C-alpha positions as CSV (number, residue, x, y, z in Angstrom):
1,X,8.7,-16.5,7.7
2,X,8.7,-16.6,11.5
3,X,7.2,-19.9,12.6
4,X,6.3,-18.5,16.0
5,X,3.7,-16.2,14.4
6,X,0.3,-16.6,12.8
7,X,0.4,-14.8,9.4
8,X,-3.1,-13.7,8.4
9,X,-4.4,-12.3,5.2
10,X,-7.4,-10.3,6.4
11,X,-10.9,-10.0,5.0
12,X,-10.2,-6.6,3.6
13,X,-7.7,-8.0,1.0
14,X,-8.5,-9.0,-2.6
15,X,-6.4,-12.0,-3.5
16,X,-5.2,-13.3,-6.9
17,X,-5.0,-17.0,-6.1
18,X,-2.5,-17.7,-8.9
19,X,-0.1,-15.0,-7.6
20,X,-0.5,-16.2,-4.0
21,X,0.3,-19.8,-4.9
22,X,3.4,-18.6,-6.7
23,X,4.5,-16.8,-3.6
24,X,3.8,-19.8,-1.4
25,X,5.8,-22.1,-3.8
26,X,8.7,-19.6,-3.7
27,X,8.7,-19.8,0.1
28,X,8.6,-23.6,0.0
29,X,11.4,-23.8,-2.5
30,X,13.5,-21.6,-0.1
31,X,12.8,-24.1,2.7
32,X,10.1,-22.1,4.6
33,X,6.9,-23.6,5.9
34,X,3.6,-21.9,5.3
35,X,1.7,-23.9,8.0
36,X,1.3,-20.7,9.9
37,X,-0.5,-18.9,7.1
38,X,-4.2,-18.3,7.3
39,X,-6.6,-16.6,4.8
40,X,-9.8,-15.0,5.9
41,X,-12.9,-16.8,4.6
42,X,-14.3,-13.3,3.9
43,X,-11.4,-12.2,1.7
44,X,-12.4,-11.7,-2.0
45,X,-10.9,-13.4,-5.0
46,X,-9.5,-11.6,-8.0
47,X,-10.9,-13.3,-11.1
48,X,-9.6,-13.2,-14.7
49,X,-12.5,-10.9,-15.7
50,X,-11.4,-8.4,-13.1
51,X,-7.9,-8.2,-14.8
52,X,-9.4,-7.8,-18.3
53,X,-11.9,-5.1,-17.1
54,X,-9.1,-3.3,-15.3
55,X,-7.1,-3.0,-18.5
56,X,-10.2,-2.1,-20.5
57,X,-11.3,0.7,-18.2
58,X,-7.8,2.2,-18.0
59,X,-7.5,2.1,-21.8
60,X,-10.8,3.9,-22.2
61,X,-9.8,6.7,-19.8
62,X,-7.7,8.3,-22.5
63,X,-5.7,11.1,-21.1
64,X,-7.2,10.7,-17.7
65,X,-5.5,7.5,-16.8
66,X,-5.3,6.7,-13.1
67,X,-2.1,4.6,-13.4
68,X,-3.6,1.3,-12.2
69,X,-1.3,-1.7,-12.0
70,X,-3.9,-3.7,-14.2
71,X,-3.9,-6.5,-11.6
72,X,-7.7,-6.5,-11.3
73,X,-7.8,-4.9,-7.9
74,X,-10.2,-2.1,-8.6
75,X,-12.8,-4.2,-10.4
76,X,-12.6,-6.9,-7.6
77,X,-13.4,-4.3,-5.0
78,X,-16.2,-3.0,-7.3
79,X,-17.8,-6.5,-7.3
80,X,-17.4,-6.7,-3.5
81,X,-19.5,-3.5,-3.0
82,X,-21.9,-4.4,-5.8
83,X,-22.4,-7.7,-3.9
84,X,-21.5,-10.1,-6.6
85,X,-17.9,-10.8,-5.5
86,X,-16.5,-14.2,-4.8
87,X,-15.3,-14.6,-1.2
88,X,-13.0,-17.4,-0.2
89,X,-15.9,-19.2,1.5
90,X,-17.5,-19.3,-2.0
91,X,-14.3,-20.0,-3.7
92,X,-13.7,-23.4,-2.0
93,X,-17.4,-24.7,-2.1
94,X,-19.3,-26.7,-4.8
95,X,-21.3,-23.6,-5.6
96,X,-18.2,-21.8,-7.0
97,X,-18.9,-22.9,-10.6
98,X,-22.4,-21.6,-10.6
99,X,-21.3,-18.2,-9.3
100,X,-18.5,-17.9,-11.9
101,X,-20.9,-18.7,-14.8
102,X,-23.3,-16.1,-13.6
103,X,-20.6,-13.5,-13.2
104,X,-18.9,-14.3,-16.5
105,X,-22.2,-14.0,-18.4
106,X,-22.6,-10.5,-17.0
107,X,-19.0,-9.4,-17.6
108,X,-19.1,-10.7,-21.1
109,X,-21.9,-8.3,-21.9
110,X,-19.6,-5.5,-20.9
111,X,-16.6,-6.9,-22.8
112,X,-18.6,-7.4,-26.0
113,X,-20.0,-3.9,-25.7
114,X,-16.4,-2.6,-25.9
115,X,-15.5,-5.0,-28.7
116,X,-13.5,-7.4,-26.6
117,X,-13.6,-11.2,-26.9
118,X,-15.9,-12.9,-24.4
119,X,-14.4,-15.1,-21.7
120,X,-15.0,-18.8,-21.3
121,X,-16.5,-19.6,-18.0
122,X,-15.7,-23.3,-18.1
123,X,-12.0,-22.9,-18.6
124,X,-11.9,-20.3,-15.7
125,X,-13.7,-22.8,-13.5
126,X,-11.3,-25.6,-14.2
127,X,-8.3,-23.4,-13.6
128,X,-9.6,-21.8,-10.4
129,X,-11.0,-25.0,-8.9
130,X,-7.4,-26.2,-8.8
131,X,-6.3,-23.0,-7.1
132,X,-9.1,-23.5,-4.6
133,X,-8.0,-27.1,-3.9
134,X,-4.5,-25.8,-3.1
135,X,-5.6,-22.8,-0.9
136,X,-8.5,-24.4,0.9
137,X,-6.3,-25.7,3.8
138,X,-5.3,-22.1,4.6
139,X,-8.8,-20.7,4.9
140,X,-10.0,-19.8,8.4
141,X,-12.4,-17.6,10.3
142,X,-9.5,-15.2,11.0
143,X,-11.6,-12.8,13.1
144,X,-11.9,-15.4,15.8
145,X,-8.1,-16.2,15.6
146,X,-7.3,-12.5,16.0
147,X,-9.6,-11.9,18.9
148,X,-8.5,-15.1,20.7
149,X,-4.9,-13.7,20.4
150,X,-6.1,-10.3,21.8
151,X,-7.9,-12.0,24.7
152,X,-4.7,-14.0,25.4
153,X,-2.8,-10.7,25.6
154,X,-0.7,-11.7,22.6
155,X,0.9,-9.1,20.3
156,X,-1.0,-8.4,17.1
157,X,0.6,-6.3,14.4
158,X,-1.6,-5.0,11.5
159,X,0.1,-3.9,8.4
160,X,-1.7,-2.0,5.6
161,X,-0.5,-1.8,2.0
162,X,0.0,1.5,0.1
163,X,-0.5,4.7,2.0
164,X,-2.9,7.3,3.3
165,X,-2.9,9.5,0.1
166,X,-4.1,6.4,-1.8
167,X,-7.0,5.9,0.5
168,X,-10.3,5.7,-1.3
169,X,-11.8,8.4,1.0
170,X,-8.9,10.4,2.2
171,X,-6.5,10.2,-0.7
172,X,-6.0,12.2,-3.9
173,X,-9.1,11.0,-5.5
174,X,-9.5,9.6,-8.2
175,X,-5.8,8.8,-8.2
176,X,-6.2,6.3,-5.3
177,X,-6.6,2.6,-4.6
178,X,-9.9,0.9,-4.1
179,X,-9.7,0.3,-0.3
180,X,-8.8,2.0,2.9
181,X,-5.1,1.8,3.7
182,X,-5.5,4.3,6.5
183,X,-6.3,3.5,10.1
184,X,-9.9,2.7,9.4
185,X,-8.9,-0.2,7.2
186,X,-7.5,-1.9,10.3
187,X,-11.0,-2.3,11.7
188,X,-12.9,-3.0,8.5
189,X,-10.1,-5.1,7.0
190,X,-9.4,-7.4,9.9
191,X,-12.3,-7.3,12.4
192,X,-10.1,-5.7,15.1
193,X,-12.2,-3.2,17.1
194,X,-11.2,0.4,17.6
195,X,-10.6,0.0,21.3
196,X,-8.1,-2.8,20.5
197,X,-5.8,-0.5,18.6
198,X,-2.7,0.5,20.6
199,X,0.3,2.1,19.0
200,X,-0.1,3.5,15.5
201,X,3.1,3.9,13.5
202,X,3.3,5.8,10.3
203,X,5.9,4.3,7.9
204,X,7.5,6.7,5.5
205,X,10.7,7.5,3.6
206,X,12.9,10.4,4.2
207,X,11.8,11.6,0.8
208,X,8.5,11.2,-1.1
209,X,7.7,8.8,-3.9
210,X,4.6,8.0,-5.9
211,X,3.5,5.4,-8.5
212,X,1.0,6.4,-11.1
213,X,-0.7,9.6,-12.0
214,X,-2.1,12.3,-9.7
215,X,-0.9,15.4,-7.9
216,X,2.6,15.4,-6.4
217,X,3.5,18.9,-5.3
218,X,7.1,18.2,-4.2
219,X,7.9,16.0,-7.2
220,X,11.4,16.6,-8.7
221,X,10.9,15.7,-12.4
222,X,14.6,16.4,-12.9
223,X,18.1,15.2,-12.1
224,X,17.4,15.3,-8.4
225,X,14.4,13.1,-8.7
226,X,16.3,10.7,-11.0
227,X,19.1,10.6,-8.4
228,X,16.8,9.8,-5.6
229,X,15.1,7.1,-7.7
230,X,18.4,5.3,-8.4
231,X,19.8,5.7,-4.9
232,X,16.6,4.4,-3.3
233,X,15.9,1.7,-6.0
234,X,12.4,3.3,-6.5
235,X,10.8,0.9,-8.9
236,X,7.4,-0.8,-8.4
237,X,7.7,-4.1,-6.5
238,X,5.3,-6.0,-8.8
239,X,5.2,-3.8,-11.9
240,X,8.8,-2.6,-12.0
241,X,7.5,0.9,-13.0
242,X,9.8,3.8,-12.1
243,X,8.4,5.7,-9.2
244,X,8.1,9.5,-9.2
245,X,10.4,10.9,-6.5
246,X,10.7,14.2,-4.7
247,X,11.3,16.0,-1.4
248,X,9.5,15.0,1.8
249,X,6.1,16.8,2.1
250,X,5.5,17.6,5.7
251,X,2.1,19.1,4.9
252,X,0.9,15.8,3.5
253,X,2.6,14.0,6.4
254,X,0.8,16.1,9.0
255,X,-2.5,15.4,7.2
256,X,-1.7,11.7,7.5
257,X,-0.8,12.0,11.1
258,X,-4.2,13.6,11.8
259,X,-6.2,11.0,9.8
260,X,-4.4,8.0,11.4
261,X,-3.8,9.3,14.9
262,X,-0.2,8.4,14.7
263,X,1.7,7.7,17.9
264,X,5.1,7.4,16.2
265,X,6.9,7.6,12.9
266,X,9.2,5.1,11.2
267,X,11.5,7.1,8.9
268,X,13.2,4.9,6.3
269,X,15.9,5.6,3.7
270,X,17.6,8.2,5.8
271,X,20.8,6.8,4.4
272,X,19.5,7.4,0.8
273,X,18.5,11.0,1.2
274,X,21.7,11.6,3.2
275,X,23.8,10.9,0.1
276,X,22.7,14.2,-1.4
277,X,24.7,17.4,-0.8
278,X,21.6,19.5,-0.1
279,X,18.2,18.3,1.1
280,X,14.8,20.1,1.1
281,X,11.7,19.7,3.3
282,X,8.4,21.1,2.3
283,X,7.2,22.8,5.5
284,X,4.1,24.6,4.2
285,X,2.0,25.3,1.1
286,X,1.5,28.8,-0.4
287,X,-2.0,29.2,-1.8
288,X,-3.3,32.4,-3.3
289,X,-0.5,34.3,-1.4
290,X,-1.3,32.6,2.0
291,X,1.1,30.3,3.6
292,X,-0.6,27.4,5.4
293,X,-0.1,23.8,6.7
294,X,-3.6,23.0,5.5
295,X,-3.7,20.0,3.2
296,X,-6.5,19.2,0.7
297,X,-6.9,16.4,-1.8
298,X,-8.9,18.7,-4.1
299,X,-6.9,18.7,-7.4
300,X,-7.8,22.3,-8.1
301,X,-6.5,23.4,-4.7
302,X,-3.3,21.4,-5.1
303,X,-2.7,22.8,-8.6
304,X,-2.8,26.3,-7.2
305,X,-0.3,25.6,-4.4
306,X,3.4,26.2,-4.3
307,X,5.6,24.2,-1.9
308,X,7.5,26.2,0.8
309,X,10.9,24.7,1.3
310,X,13.6,24.7,4.0
311,X,17.0,23.5,2.9
312,X,19.3,21.3,5.0
313,X,22.9,20.0,4.7
314,X,23.2,16.4,3.5
315,X,26.3,14.2,3.2
316,X,25.4,12.1,6.2
317,X,28.0,9.4,5.4
318,X,27.6,5.7,6.2
319,X,24.8,5.3,8.8
320,X,24.5,1.5,8.6
321,X,26.4,0.7,11.8
322,X,24.7,3.4,13.9
323,X,22.3,2.0,16.6
324,X,21.6,5.2,18.5
325,X,19.9,8.4,17.3
326,X,22.4,10.3,19.5
327,X,25.2,8.9,17.4
328,X,23.9,10.1,14.1
329,X,25.8,12.9,12.3
330,X,24.6,16.4,13.3
331,X,23.1,17.1,9.9
332,X,21.0,14.0,10.1
333,X,19.8,14.9,13.6
334,X,18.8,18.4,12.5
335,X,16.8,16.9,9.6
336,X,14.9,14.4,11.8
337,X,14.3,17.0,14.5
338,X,12.7,19.4,12.0
339,X,10.3,16.6,10.8
340,X,9.2,16.0,14.4
341,X,8.9,19.7,15.2
342,X,6.6,20.3,12.2
343,X,4.3,17.3,12.4
344,X,4.4,17.0,16.3
345,X,4.8,13.2,16.3
346,X,7.9,11.5,17.7
347,X,10.2,9.4,15.4
348,X,10.4,5.9,16.9
349,X,12.3,4.1,14.2
350,X,15.0,5.3,11.8
351,X,16.1,3.2,8.8
352,X,19.8,3.6,8.2
353,X,20.4,1.0,5.4
354,X,19.0,-1.9,3.4
355,X,19.5,-4.7,5.9
356,X,17.1,-5.7,8.7
357,X,19.5,-4.7,11.4
358,X,20.1,-1.3,9.8
359,X,17.5,0.3,12.1
360,X,17.6,2.7,15.1
361,X,14.9,2.1,17.6
362,X,14.5,5.4,19.4
């Protein structure tokens, strides 16, 4: 939305072209140009069979559902690593139809084995060739664009989706996503080298939330959790599913700080948690009688842990007009100071309300 920037969708992303075109059209209808949008030629395309397989696999997990969004993301990444995926450089070439026919033939064998109707390759090709025509002007070798910017000493901001505990390697497996939303994904998902990484900011809320199944030690499946959900409007951006909510888990946060080498924290929704009378922070886990700051994604370990809480006074009042951390109410400062003390990473940004300018830069 800022015409002075280059907006890049990196190679680590899987893209549903239909959804992307809808978003582009929404921007155009609102009067924005997308001339500064570029899509990596190495980014993979989510195909209709990925969405069908996503739903099929989740249905057949029975009571062990992961909580997938059923948008085809996991199967698209599976094809990427099975080396039969369709990259944008394939998507916009004359060979696209041949690749689709081969893939659909293979996927139909799986669908038929589960009793599903086979997909029609020709109709998929016709539909997706039109998407390719629309998106082809946006395709670039984005690695060169990024490195030219770095060589020109321009600012490059990399933003990852989701969170560390959804990382395919470092998250609460198998209740994770299919990619690396931790710091390693910056390199593998954009082509930026490790030595080019400068500041690393961890973005979090002043409480915890989670979509889908999996361990959540500080979850408040009660009136408190319901209150946080409503105050923070905690519903999935695309799915509208209600998020699970609870107290901020500093054990998990410290783990994330270690994994990502965070140089600063951006704590959002301080105004939201500040509406409660009392607030709790999980400052340690108790496991088999031992209190520890050690985090593990092992579900057996987590199921045998109890959160150790410290309680804080809430009722922060209206924070939206505050621009300095020093001007925050004393209760809010105590809460933030304790977060810094436990995880040993400075807070660089504090979100004080829903608007863009409701932000303290420390």
